[in-house]
Amino acid sequence: MHRYTLLSVLFIIISSAPNQAQEQDGAPRPNIILIMSDDMGYSDLGCYGGEIPTPTLDALAEKGLRYTQFYNTGRCCPTRASLLTGLYAHQAGVGRMTKDDQLPGYRGELSFRAVTLAEVLKPAGYATYMSGKWHVTSKLLQSESKHNWPRQRGFDRFYGTIIGAGSFFDPWTLTRDNVQITPENDPLYRPEVYHYTDAIADNAVMFINDHAKSPEAQGLGKPFFLYVAFTAPHWPLHALPEDIEQFEGDFPPEYDRFRQARFERMKQMGLIGADWELSPTVGDTAGVPEDRRAWEARCMEVYAAMILQMDRGIGRIVEALKQTGAYENTLILYLHDNGGCHEGIGRVRWKSREGILPRDPMGADELQTNMIPEHSRVGLPVVMGTGVMPGPSETYHAYGWNWANVSNTPFRLHKSRVHEGGIATPLVAHWPAGIPTGDFGDHSAGLRHRVGHLIDIMPTAVELSGADYPQTFNGHDITPMEGRSLVPSFATDEQIDRVLMWEHFGNAAIRHGQWKLVRVGLNGPWELYDMQADRTEMHDLSETMPDKARALAERWEAEAERTLIYPLPTGR
């Protein structure tokens, strides 16, 4: 009698507990994997017109959807804050970077008036995992407060870096859960050759496999949420020799040739308007000195190798889904944190580093303590400038503005700006059980032209998971979601009337329907563009349509007050 009573009680608990519900609206709730790359241009993927091979992402796009008008915030920190919370970055407390300006929109930390995707999905019965770059807190070290580290913001398991950049062979702030580690003392992952891109992918695979073996997944069908935040292909240009070799000779610094070829492919794919103009090419091939051409070519060769390596890692994640039986009912969303990066770090030799001498190899427990290391783990000085080819662990370079302009084809400007080159991102959505199969034979079949933004990811996850977005959380009032769910667009290319906002270091924009108002810097003039006829922002209509420009500027000011863009930090 006691045995049957116990079984009955267990059955009632399991069947009535909302946190362990196996189905939503009669169908199993999907696993959700959110994959983000770092400092990558709109047209770098093969399925978005690029020449760099990305077979895994191309295959996901071919059987899924490609969004043509999706947006990020133009910079790493605010994008991650917005993506994680479903709010504009200022509402989430990270309007600039991770410096505290003592103003609500600029604390450099995730606000406790915001909830993360993990904090929303976990109470709904999801296991929550993260592998990769965090970069939404100023507290970087083991000895500092961890109140805004991944484990404290809803993730069950974490592997990655708390900071935003560093060596791929010896990452700064490398962390497992709440403990900072090195590539040589990690108790769970110690490959023969360490590279952070592989490590991010391999730990994501580990989480998927471990989840599939867990009693909750096997017995109750517990779904999971996995956030995979690659740092590739953000500087420094670090890749494996065998991957770099695959691109040797493929990227002579003929920037306009690559941009023109991408432009034509994108038009053929239906990704851009047939009548749009290609924005001006920044790089002048004739202006590259003969003795620098091979070095400039190597920059792009390494950049391409980093993308190929990331795509290969995503392939291992997809294979893990297939091996564990999770592939059919997993929604994969892939996007970029900002446009191609124009920054010139390492492209000029730093005189302050010339006196650095070799040292003994670093010990297994010796943490890397610099974003730009003085030495590799074997003890060799890390060098910069055009006198050394990018790629190995003892180098530290970026690929520069000319190649970033290629990455951002067909758009203007770059990372940190809010013209299209800074904020336009691919969005690939793949979910065999929930998204009609696309067909590259008909290029328009899998395209979605709906205007979207990072803030749309949270309401999408809430709708698919059946989670409740809270009004209060851990004693704090929570700011309501800003976005609109993408779920209706999975079935049809719906169009919605909405206003979207941007601001970063004074660079500002607002988009309403086909119209976009944008400026560079606090004191830059407002420019007005028709996004239907001229998304490459070649024809400023602010003088011919002053009433439209004025109305959008007034709307921006009102929205800036509401979304905590104001008050602005002073003196910056």
PDB file of C-alpha atoms in Angstrom, residues 136-421:
ATOM      1  CA  VAL A 136      28.316  42.370 -19.975  1.00  0.00           C
ATOM      2  CA  THR A 137      30.057  43.067 -16.676  1.00  0.00           C
ATOM      3  CA  SER A 138      33.041  45.096 -15.493  1.00  0.00           C
ATOM      4  CA  LYS A 139      33.820  42.527 -12.767  1.00  0.00           C
ATOM      5  CA  LEU A 140      36.315  40.336 -14.590  1.00  0.00           C
ATOM      6  CA  LEU A 141      38.411  38.606 -11.970  1.00  0.00           C
ATOM      7  CA  GLN A 142      37.957  35.633  -9.668  1.00  0.00           C
ATOM      8  CA  SER A 143      38.349  37.925  -6.651  1.00  0.00           C
ATOM      9  CA  GLU A 144      35.607  40.360  -7.719  1.00  0.00           C
ATOM     10  CA  SER A 145      31.843  40.185  -7.361  1.00  0.00           C
ATOM     11  CA  LYS A 146      30.248  37.592  -9.615  1.00  0.00           C
ATOM     12  CA  HIS A 147      26.713  38.968  -9.355  1.00  0.00           C
ATOM     13  CA  ASN A 148      26.599  39.496 -13.134  1.00  0.00           C
ATOM     14  CA  TRP A 149      28.457  36.367 -14.236  1.00  0.00           C
ATOM     15  CA  PRO A 150      26.569  33.734 -16.279  1.00  0.00           C
ATOM     16  CA  ARG A 151      25.932  31.335 -13.399  1.00  0.00           C
ATOM     17  CA  GLN A 152      24.460  34.168 -11.345  1.00  0.00           C
ATOM     18  CA  ARG A 153      22.262  35.287 -14.259  1.00  0.00           C
ATOM     19  CA  GLY A 154      20.447  32.026 -14.842  1.00  0.00           C
ATOM     20  CA  PHE A 155      22.840  29.613 -16.578  1.00  0.00           C
ATOM     21  CA  ASP A 156      23.250  26.126 -15.124  1.00  0.00           C
ATOM     22  CA  ARG A 157      26.669  25.652 -16.710  1.00  0.00           C
ATOM     23  CA  PHE A 158      29.168  28.035 -18.268  1.00  0.00           C
ATOM     24  CA  TYR A 159      32.426  27.745 -20.165  1.00  0.00           C
ATOM     25  CA  GLY A 160      34.000  30.814 -21.720  1.00  0.00           C
ATOM     26  CA  THR A 161      35.472  34.253 -21.125  1.00  0.00           C
ATOM     27  CA  ILE A 162      34.072  37.068 -19.018  1.00  0.00           C
ATOM     28  CA  ILE A 163      35.933  39.751 -21.024  1.00  0.00           C
ATOM     29  CA  GLY A 164      35.405  40.512 -24.705  1.00  0.00           C
ATOM     30  CA  ALA A 165      38.708  39.786 -26.442  1.00  0.00           C
ATOM     31  CA  GLY A 166      42.080  38.107 -26.078  1.00  0.00           C
ATOM     32  CA  SER A 167      44.381  35.462 -27.448  1.00  0.00           C
ATOM     33  CA  PHE A 168      42.642  32.473 -29.013  1.00  0.00           C
ATOM     34  CA  PHE A 169      45.485  30.262 -27.809  1.00  0.00           C
ATOM     35  CA  ASP A 170      45.459  31.555 -24.214  1.00  0.00           C
ATOM     36  CA  PRO A 171      42.246  33.500 -23.471  1.00  0.00           C
ATOM     37  CA  TRP A 172      42.099  36.101 -20.716  1.00  0.00           C
ATOM     38  CA  THR A 173      39.423  35.432 -18.017  1.00  0.00           C
ATOM     39  CA  LEU A 174      38.872  31.855 -19.235  1.00  0.00           C
ATOM     40  CA  THR A 175      36.273  30.480 -16.836  1.00  0.00           C
ATOM     41  CA  ARG A 176      34.389  27.264 -16.115  1.00  0.00           C
ATOM     42  CA  ASP A 177      31.255  27.998 -14.124  1.00  0.00           C
ATOM     43  CA  ASN A 178      32.618  30.414 -11.470  1.00  0.00           C
ATOM     44  CA  VAL A 179      36.277  29.325 -11.472  1.00  0.00           C
ATOM     45  CA  GLN A 180      38.927  30.889 -13.703  1.00  0.00           C
ATOM     46  CA  ILE A 181      41.174  28.364 -15.415  1.00  0.00           C
ATOM     47  CA  THR A 182      43.873  27.962 -18.057  1.00  0.00           C
ATOM     48  CA  PRO A 183      43.872  25.764 -21.167  1.00  0.00           C
ATOM     49  CA  GLU A 184      46.297  23.497 -19.288  1.00  0.00           C
ATOM     50  CA  ASN A 185      44.495  22.964 -15.964  1.00  0.00           C
ATOM     51  CA  ASP A 186      40.861  22.673 -17.068  1.00  0.00           C
ATOM     52  CA  PRO A 187      39.573  19.461 -15.445  1.00  0.00           C
ATOM     53  CA  LEU A 188      37.097  18.733 -18.269  1.00  0.00           C
ATOM     54  CA  TYR A 189      38.684  19.885 -21.534  1.00  0.00           C
ATOM     55  CA  ARG A 190      42.361  19.633 -22.419  1.00  0.00           C
ATOM     56  CA  PRO A 191      42.885  19.036 -26.164  1.00  0.00           C
ATOM     57  CA  GLU A 192      46.291  18.406 -27.658  1.00  0.00           C
ATOM     58  CA  VAL A 193      46.089  21.746 -29.505  1.00  0.00           C
ATOM     59  CA  TYR A 194      44.009  24.447 -27.825  1.00  0.00           C
ATOM     60  CA  HIS A 195      42.144  27.091 -29.820  1.00  0.00           C
ATOM     61  CA  TYR A 196      39.295  29.047 -28.268  1.00  0.00           C
ATOM     62  CA  THR A 197      36.970  28.682 -31.256  1.00  0.00           C
ATOM     63  CA  ASP A 198      37.232  24.893 -31.048  1.00  0.00           C
ATOM     64  CA  ALA A 199      36.908  25.053 -27.268  1.00  0.00           C
ATOM     65  CA  ILE A 200      33.643  27.021 -27.458  1.00  0.00           C
ATOM     66  CA  ALA A 201      32.163  24.527 -29.928  1.00  0.00           C
ATOM     67  CA  ASP A 202      33.459  21.446 -28.112  1.00  0.00           C
ATOM     68  CA  ASN A 203      32.083  22.576 -24.752  1.00  0.00           C
ATOM     69  CA  ALA A 204      28.728  23.303 -26.367  1.00  0.00           C
ATOM     70  CA  VAL A 205      28.784  19.731 -27.696  1.00  0.00           C
ATOM     71  CA  MET A 206      29.660  18.513 -24.188  1.00  0.00           C
ATOM     72  CA  PHE A 207      26.630  20.310 -22.754  1.00  0.00           C
ATOM     73  CA  ILE A 208      24.323  18.802 -25.403  1.00  0.00           C
ATOM     74  CA  ASN A 209      25.634  15.285 -24.799  1.00  0.00           C
ATOM     75  CA  ASP A 210      25.508  15.594 -21.014  1.00  0.00           C
ATOM     76  CA  HIS A 211      21.987  16.966 -21.200  1.00  0.00           C
ATOM     77  CA  ALA A 212      20.843  14.022 -23.330  1.00  0.00           C
ATOM     78  CA  LYS A 213      22.158  11.622 -20.659  1.00  0.00           C
ATOM     79  CA  SER A 214      20.518  13.446 -17.757  1.00  0.00           C
ATOM     80  CA  PRO A 215      17.565  11.771 -16.006  1.00  0.00           C
ATOM     81  CA  GLU A 216      15.394  14.861 -16.541  1.00  0.00           C
ATOM     82  CA  ALA A 217      15.926  14.816 -20.295  1.00  0.00           C
ATOM     83  CA  GLN A 218      15.424  11.077 -20.585  1.00  0.00           C
ATOM     84  CA  GLY A 219      12.443  10.807 -18.261  1.00  0.00           C
ATOM     85  CA  LEU A 220      10.622  14.107 -18.563  1.00  0.00           C
ATOM     86  CA  GLY A 221      11.729  15.390 -21.948  1.00  0.00           C
ATOM     87  CA  LYS A 222      13.340  18.450 -20.324  1.00  0.00           C
ATOM     88  CA  PRO A 223      14.313  20.881 -23.114  1.00  0.00           C
ATOM     89  CA  PHE A 224      17.445  23.022 -23.093  1.00  0.00           C
ATOM     90  CA  PHE A 225      18.539  26.526 -23.997  1.00  0.00           C
ATOM     91  CA  LEU A 226      22.130  26.880 -25.223  1.00  0.00           C
ATOM     92  CA  TYR A 227      23.835  30.214 -25.914  1.00  0.00           C
ATOM     93  CA  VAL A 228      27.002  29.838 -28.015  1.00  0.00           C
ATOM     94  CA  ALA A 229      28.937  33.103 -28.266  1.00  0.00           C
ATOM     95  CA  PHE A 230      31.978  32.695 -30.511  1.00  0.00           C
ATOM     96  CA  THR A 231      34.737  35.308 -30.442  1.00  0.00           C
ATOM     97  CA  ALA A 232      35.718  34.472 -34.019  1.00  0.00           C
ATOM     98  CA  PRO A 233      36.585  36.318 -36.174  1.00  0.00           C
ATOM     99  CA  HIS A 234      37.219  39.240 -33.751  1.00  0.00           C
ATOM    100  CA  TRP A 235      40.863  40.305 -33.529  1.00  0.00           C
ATOM    101  CA  PRO A 236      43.483  39.030 -32.914  1.00  0.00           C
ATOM    102  CA  LEU A 237      43.838  37.136 -36.170  1.00  0.00           C
ATOM    103  CA  HIS A 238      44.602  33.683 -34.772  1.00  0.00           C
ATOM    104  CA  ALA A 239      43.977  30.496 -36.721  1.00  0.00           C
ATOM    105  CA  LEU A 240      45.382  27.003 -37.146  1.00  0.00           C
ATOM    106  CA  PRO A 241      48.129  26.654 -39.802  1.00  0.00           C
ATOM    107  CA  GLU A 242      46.264  23.991 -41.766  1.00  0.00           C
ATOM    108  CA  ASP A 243      43.207  26.251 -42.044  1.00  0.00           C
ATOM    109  CA  ILE A 244      45.242  29.267 -43.139  1.00  0.00           C
ATOM    110  CA  GLU A 245      46.928  27.177 -45.834  1.00  0.00           C
ATOM    111  CA  GLN A 246      43.554  26.465 -47.447  1.00  0.00           C
ATOM    112  CA  PHE A 247      43.228  30.166 -48.361  1.00  0.00           C
ATOM    113  CA  GLU A 248      46.781  30.889 -49.441  1.00  0.00           C
ATOM    114  CA  GLY A 249      46.651  33.146 -52.492  1.00  0.00           C
ATOM    115  CA  ASP A 250      42.845  33.555 -52.391  1.00  0.00           C
ATOM    116  CA  PHE A 251      42.725  37.149 -51.132  1.00  0.00           C
ATOM    117  CA  PRO A 252      44.997  39.569 -52.955  1.00  0.00           C
ATOM    118  CA  PRO A 253      44.185  43.094 -51.682  1.00  0.00           C
ATOM    119  CA  GLU A 254      41.850  43.829 -54.590  1.00  0.00           C
ATOM    120  CA  TYR A 255      39.052  45.139 -52.432  1.00  0.00           C
ATOM    121  CA  ASP A 256      36.721  46.470 -55.097  1.00  0.00           C
ATOM    122  CA  ARG A 257      36.818  43.176 -57.024  1.00  0.00           C
ATOM    123  CA  PHE A 258      35.606  41.255 -53.974  1.00  0.00           C
ATOM    124  CA  ARG A 259      32.928  43.826 -53.186  1.00  0.00           C
ATOM    125  CA  GLN A 260      31.601  43.841 -56.755  1.00  0.00           C
ATOM    126  CA  ALA A 261      31.442  40.040 -56.842  1.00  0.00           C
ATOM    127  CA  ARG A 262      29.603  39.879 -53.521  1.00  0.00           C
ATOM    128  CA  PHE A 263      27.228  42.629 -54.630  1.00  0.00           C
ATOM    129  CA  GLU A 264      26.226  40.689 -57.736  1.00  0.00           C
ATOM    130  CA  ARG A 265      25.754  37.423 -55.848  1.00  0.00           C
ATOM    131  CA  MET A 266      23.587  39.134 -53.244  1.00  0.00           C
ATOM    132  CA  LYS A 267      21.332  40.590 -55.923  1.00  0.00           C
ATOM    133  CA  GLN A 268      21.020  37.177 -57.567  1.00  0.00           C
ATOM    134  CA  MET A 269      20.073  35.656 -54.201  1.00  0.00           C
ATOM    135  CA  GLY A 270      17.379  38.278 -53.626  1.00  0.00           C
ATOM    136  CA  LEU A 271      19.075  39.530 -50.459  1.00  0.00           C
ATOM    137  CA  ILE A 272      19.294  43.132 -51.673  1.00  0.00           C
ATOM    138  CA  GLY A 273      17.366  45.318 -54.074  1.00  0.00           C
ATOM    139  CA  ALA A 274      18.220  45.012 -57.732  1.00  0.00           C
ATOM    140  CA  ASP A 275      18.302  48.806 -58.068  1.00  0.00           C
ATOM    141  CA  TRP A 276      20.395  49.616 -55.017  1.00  0.00           C
ATOM    142  CA  GLU A 277      23.793  51.177 -55.539  1.00  0.00           C
ATOM    143  CA  LEU A 278      26.969  49.699 -54.130  1.00  0.00           C
ATOM    144  CA  SER A 279      28.429  52.009 -51.497  1.00  0.00           C
ATOM    145  CA  PRO A 280      31.946  53.353 -52.193  1.00  0.00           C
ATOM    146  CA  THR A 281      34.906  51.037 -51.721  1.00  0.00           C
ATOM    147  CA  VAL A 282      37.248  52.193 -48.970  1.00  0.00           C
ATOM    148  CA  GLY A 283      40.403  50.334 -49.989  1.00  0.00           C
ATOM    149  CA  ASP A 284      42.435  51.332 -53.022  1.00  0.00           C
ATOM    150  CA  THR A 285      44.394  48.401 -54.415  1.00  0.00           C
ATOM    151  CA  ALA A 286      46.854  50.712 -56.118  1.00  0.00           C
ATOM    152  CA  GLY A 287      47.551  52.369 -52.789  1.00  0.00           C
ATOM    153  CA  VAL A 288      48.842  49.173 -51.147  1.00  0.00           C
ATOM    154  CA  PRO A 289      52.664  49.187 -51.315  1.00  0.00           C
ATOM    155  CA  GLU A 290      54.161  46.188 -53.081  1.00  0.00           C
ATOM    156  CA  ASP A 291      56.060  45.098 -49.982  1.00  0.00           C
ATOM    157  CA  ARG A 292      52.807  45.081 -47.963  1.00  0.00           C
ATOM    158  CA  ARG A 293      50.510  43.245 -50.356  1.00  0.00           C
ATOM    159  CA  ALA A 294      51.363  39.758 -49.096  1.00  0.00           C
ATOM    160  CA  TRP A 295      50.789  40.914 -45.494  1.00  0.00           C
ATOM    161  CA  GLU A 296      47.391  42.444 -46.315  1.00  0.00           C
ATOM    162  CA  ALA A 297      46.433  39.263 -48.145  1.00  0.00           C
ATOM    163  CA  ARG A 298      47.443  37.156 -45.135  1.00  0.00           C
ATOM    164  CA  CYS A 299      45.170  39.215 -42.890  1.00  0.00           C
ATOM    165  CA  MET A 300      42.134  38.150 -44.910  1.00  0.00           C
ATOM    166  CA  GLU A 301      43.416  34.597 -45.283  1.00  0.00           C
ATOM    167  CA  VAL A 302      43.532  34.241 -41.498  1.00  0.00           C
ATOM    168  CA  TYR A 303      40.142  35.946 -41.115  1.00  0.00           C
ATOM    169  CA  ALA A 304      38.633  33.454 -43.570  1.00  0.00           C
ATOM    170  CA  ALA A 305      40.310  30.563 -41.738  1.00  0.00           C
ATOM    171  CA  MET A 306      38.743  31.734 -38.471  1.00  0.00           C
ATOM    172  CA  ILE A 307      35.280  31.737 -40.063  1.00  0.00           C
ATOM    173  CA  LEU A 308      35.833  28.294 -41.578  1.00  0.00           C
ATOM    174  CA  GLN A 309      36.914  26.947 -38.184  1.00  0.00           C
ATOM    175  CA  MET A 310      33.826  28.426 -36.524  1.00  0.00           C
ATOM    176  CA  ASP A 311      31.547  26.938 -39.186  1.00  0.00           C
ATOM    177  CA  ARG A 312      33.201  23.556 -38.636  1.00  0.00           C
ATOM    178  CA  GLY A 313      32.545  23.878 -34.904  1.00  0.00           C
ATOM    179  CA  ILE A 314      28.878  24.676 -35.574  1.00  0.00           C
ATOM    180  CA  GLY A 315      28.864  21.519 -37.675  1.00  0.00           C
ATOM    181  CA  ARG A 316      29.931  19.517 -34.616  1.00  0.00           C
ATOM    182  CA  ILE A 317      27.085  21.092 -32.642  1.00  0.00           C
ATOM    183  CA  VAL A 318      24.604  20.101 -35.355  1.00  0.00           C
ATOM    184  CA  GLU A 319      26.015  16.563 -35.424  1.00  0.00           C
ATOM    185  CA  ALA A 320      25.634  16.298 -31.637  1.00  0.00           C
ATOM    186  CA  LEU A 321      21.965  17.248 -32.019  1.00  0.00           C
ATOM    187  CA  LYS A 322      21.515  14.486 -34.589  1.00  0.00           C
ATOM    188  CA  GLN A 323      23.350  11.900 -32.481  1.00  0.00           C
ATOM    189  CA  THR A 324      21.246  12.681 -29.409  1.00  0.00           C
ATOM    190  CA  GLY A 325      17.935  12.776 -31.286  1.00  0.00           C
ATOM    191  CA  ALA A 326      17.425  16.490 -30.629  1.00  0.00           C
ATOM    192  CA  TYR A 327      17.967  17.790 -34.165  1.00  0.00           C
ATOM    193  CA  GLU A 328      14.387  17.836 -35.433  1.00  0.00           C
ATOM    194  CA  ASN A 329      12.979  19.809 -32.509  1.00  0.00           C
ATOM    195  CA  THR A 330      15.786  22.299 -31.960  1.00  0.00           C
ATOM    196  CA  LEU A 331      15.470  25.896 -33.099  1.00  0.00           C
ATOM    197  CA  ILE A 332      18.880  27.233 -34.128  1.00  0.00           C
ATOM    198  CA  LEU A 333      19.253  30.991 -34.528  1.00  0.00           C
ATOM    199  CA  TYR A 334      22.545  32.359 -35.871  1.00  0.00           C
ATOM    200  CA  LEU A 335      23.530  36.045 -36.095  1.00  0.00           C
ATOM    201  CA  HIS A 336      26.392  38.574 -35.651  1.00  0.00           C
ATOM    202  CA  ASP A 337      27.011  41.055 -32.826  1.00  0.00           C
ATOM    203  CA  ASN A 338      27.981  43.938 -35.158  1.00  0.00           C
ATOM    204  CA  GLY A 339      29.390  44.664 -38.590  1.00  0.00           C
ATOM    205  CA  GLY A 340      32.935  44.103 -39.780  1.00  0.00           C
ATOM    206  CA  CYS A 341      35.549  45.751 -37.575  1.00  0.00           C
ATOM    207  CA  HIS A 342      37.557  48.699 -38.940  1.00  0.00           C
ATOM    208  CA  GLU A 343      39.846  48.898 -35.891  1.00  0.00           C
ATOM    209  CA  GLY A 344      43.554  48.906 -36.663  1.00  0.00           C
ATOM    210  CA  ILE A 345      44.922  47.166 -33.582  1.00  0.00           C
ATOM    211  CA  GLY A 346      48.304  45.567 -34.192  1.00  0.00           C
ATOM    212  CA  ARG A 347      48.631  46.924 -37.706  1.00  0.00           C
ATOM    213  CA  VAL A 348      51.358  49.297 -36.532  1.00  0.00           C
ATOM    214  CA  ARG A 349      54.242  48.103 -34.379  1.00  0.00           C
ATOM    215  CA  TRP A 350      53.952  49.203 -30.754  1.00  0.00           C
ATOM    216  CA  LYS A 351      57.319  50.615 -29.665  1.00  0.00           C
ATOM    217  CA  SER A 352      56.473  49.933 -26.025  1.00  0.00           C
ATOM    218  CA  ARG A 353      56.626  46.198 -26.756  1.00  0.00           C
ATOM    219  CA  GLU A 354      60.034  46.154 -28.409  1.00  0.00           C
ATOM    220  CA  GLY A 355      61.895  45.507 -25.145  1.00  0.00           C
ATOM    221  CA  ILE A 356      59.914  42.401 -24.207  1.00  0.00           C
ATOM    222  CA  LEU A 357      62.232  39.390 -23.978  1.00  0.00           C
ATOM    223  CA  PRO A 358      61.397  35.666 -24.007  1.00  0.00           C
ATOM    224  CA  ARG A 359      60.556  34.081 -20.662  1.00  0.00           C
ATOM    225  CA  ASP A 360      60.117  30.583 -19.292  1.00  0.00           C
ATOM    226  CA  PRO A 361      56.934  28.788 -20.351  1.00  0.00           C
ATOM    227  CA  MET A 362      53.881  29.629 -18.281  1.00  0.00           C
ATOM    228  CA  GLY A 363      52.880  27.103 -15.630  1.00  0.00           C
ATOM    229  CA  ALA A 364      49.696  25.088 -16.026  1.00  0.00           C
ATOM    230  CA  ASP A 365      48.003  27.075 -13.240  1.00  0.00           C
ATOM    231  CA  GLU A 366      49.335  30.503 -14.303  1.00  0.00           C
ATOM    232  CA  LEU A 367      46.410  32.604 -15.509  1.00  0.00           C
ATOM    233  CA  GLN A 368      46.656  34.866 -18.523  1.00  0.00           C
ATOM    234  CA  THR A 369      46.140  38.411 -17.197  1.00  0.00           C
ATOM    235  CA  ASN A 370      46.168  40.553 -20.350  1.00  0.00           C
ATOM    236  CA  MET A 371      43.822  41.095 -23.268  1.00  0.00           C
ATOM    237  CA  ILE A 372      46.971  41.637 -25.337  1.00  0.00           C
ATOM    238  CA  PRO A 373      49.448  39.160 -23.810  1.00  0.00           C
ATOM    239  CA  GLU A 374      53.103  40.018 -23.484  1.00  0.00           C
ATOM    240  CA  HIS A 375      54.028  36.368 -24.057  1.00  0.00           C
ATOM    241  CA  SER A 376      52.501  33.227 -25.470  1.00  0.00           C
ATOM    242  CA  ARG A 377      52.175  30.276 -23.096  1.00  0.00           C
ATOM    243  CA  VAL A 378      55.471  28.866 -24.335  1.00  0.00           C
ATOM    244  CA  GLY A 379      57.187  32.131 -23.353  1.00  0.00           C
ATOM    245  CA  LEU A 380      57.724  33.892 -26.700  1.00  0.00           C
ATOM    246  CA  PRO A 381      56.996  37.641 -26.969  1.00  0.00           C
ATOM    247  CA  VAL A 382      53.729  38.574 -28.701  1.00  0.00           C
ATOM    248  CA  VAL A 383      54.523  40.969 -31.563  1.00  0.00           C
ATOM    249  CA  MET A 384      52.585  43.352 -33.788  1.00  0.00           C
ATOM    250  CA  GLY A 385      53.067  45.283 -37.024  1.00  0.00           C
ATOM    251  CA  THR A 386      53.542  44.432 -40.678  1.00  0.00           C
ATOM    252  CA  GLY A 387      56.902  42.802 -40.101  1.00  0.00           C
ATOM    253  CA  VAL A 388      55.307  39.531 -39.011  1.00  0.00           C
ATOM    254  CA  MET A 389      52.566  37.504 -40.687  1.00  0.00           C
ATOM    255  CA  PRO A 390      49.317  37.168 -38.701  1.00  0.00           C
ATOM    256  CA  GLY A 391      48.037  33.832 -37.444  1.00  0.00           C
ATOM    257  CA  PRO A 392      50.310  32.268 -34.784  1.00  0.00           C
ATOM    258  CA  SER A 393      49.903  32.702 -31.027  1.00  0.00           C
ATOM    259  CA  GLU A 394      52.908  35.071 -30.893  1.00  0.00           C
ATOM    260  CA  THR A 395      51.126  37.649 -33.122  1.00  0.00           C
ATOM    261  CA  TYR A 396      48.286  40.119 -32.533  1.00  0.00           C
ATOM    262  CA  HIS A 397      46.624  41.866 -35.495  1.00  0.00           C
ATOM    263  CA  ALA A 398      43.310  43.080 -36.906  1.00  0.00           C
ATOM    264  CA  TYR A 399      42.390  42.940 -40.600  1.00  0.00           C
ATOM    265  CA  GLY A 400      41.674  46.673 -40.921  1.00  0.00           C
ATOM    266  CA  TRP A 401      39.171  49.010 -42.507  1.00  0.00           C
ATOM    267  CA  ASN A 402      39.677  47.975 -46.128  1.00  0.00           C
ATOM    268  CA  TRP A 403      38.781  44.338 -45.510  1.00  0.00           C
ATOM    269  CA  ALA A 404      35.996  45.358 -43.110  1.00  0.00           C
ATOM    270  CA  ASN A 405      34.503  47.339 -45.970  1.00  0.00           C
ATOM    271  CA  VAL A 406      34.529  44.128 -48.015  1.00  0.00           C
ATOM    272  CA  SER A 407      32.866  42.230 -45.158  1.00  0.00           C
ATOM    273  CA  ASN A 408      30.122  44.858 -44.921  1.00  0.00           C
ATOM    274  CA  THR A 409      29.255  44.800 -48.644  1.00  0.00           C
ATOM    275  CA  PRO A 410      27.072  46.473 -49.861  1.00  0.00           C
ATOM    276  CA  PHE A 411      26.708  48.852 -46.917  1.00  0.00           C
ATOM    277  CA  ARG A 412      28.496  51.926 -45.579  1.00  0.00           C
ATOM    278  CA  LEU A 413      30.657  52.217 -42.474  1.00  0.00           C
ATOM    279  CA  HIS A 414      31.401  49.591 -39.857  1.00  0.00           C
ATOM    280  CA  LYS A 415      31.304  48.373 -36.255  1.00  0.00           C
ATOM    281  CA  SER A 416      30.373  51.073 -33.691  1.00  0.00           C
ATOM    282  CA  ARG A 417      28.437  53.139 -36.268  1.00  0.00           C
ATOM    283  CA  VAL A 418      24.693  52.785 -36.796  1.00  0.00           C
ATOM    284  CA  HIS A 419      24.662  53.153 -40.563  1.00  0.00           C
ATOM    285  CA  GLU A 420      23.795  49.787 -42.109  1.00  0.00           C
ATOM    286  CA  GLY A 421      27.403  48.569 -42.211  1.00  0.00           C
TER     287      GLY A 421
END
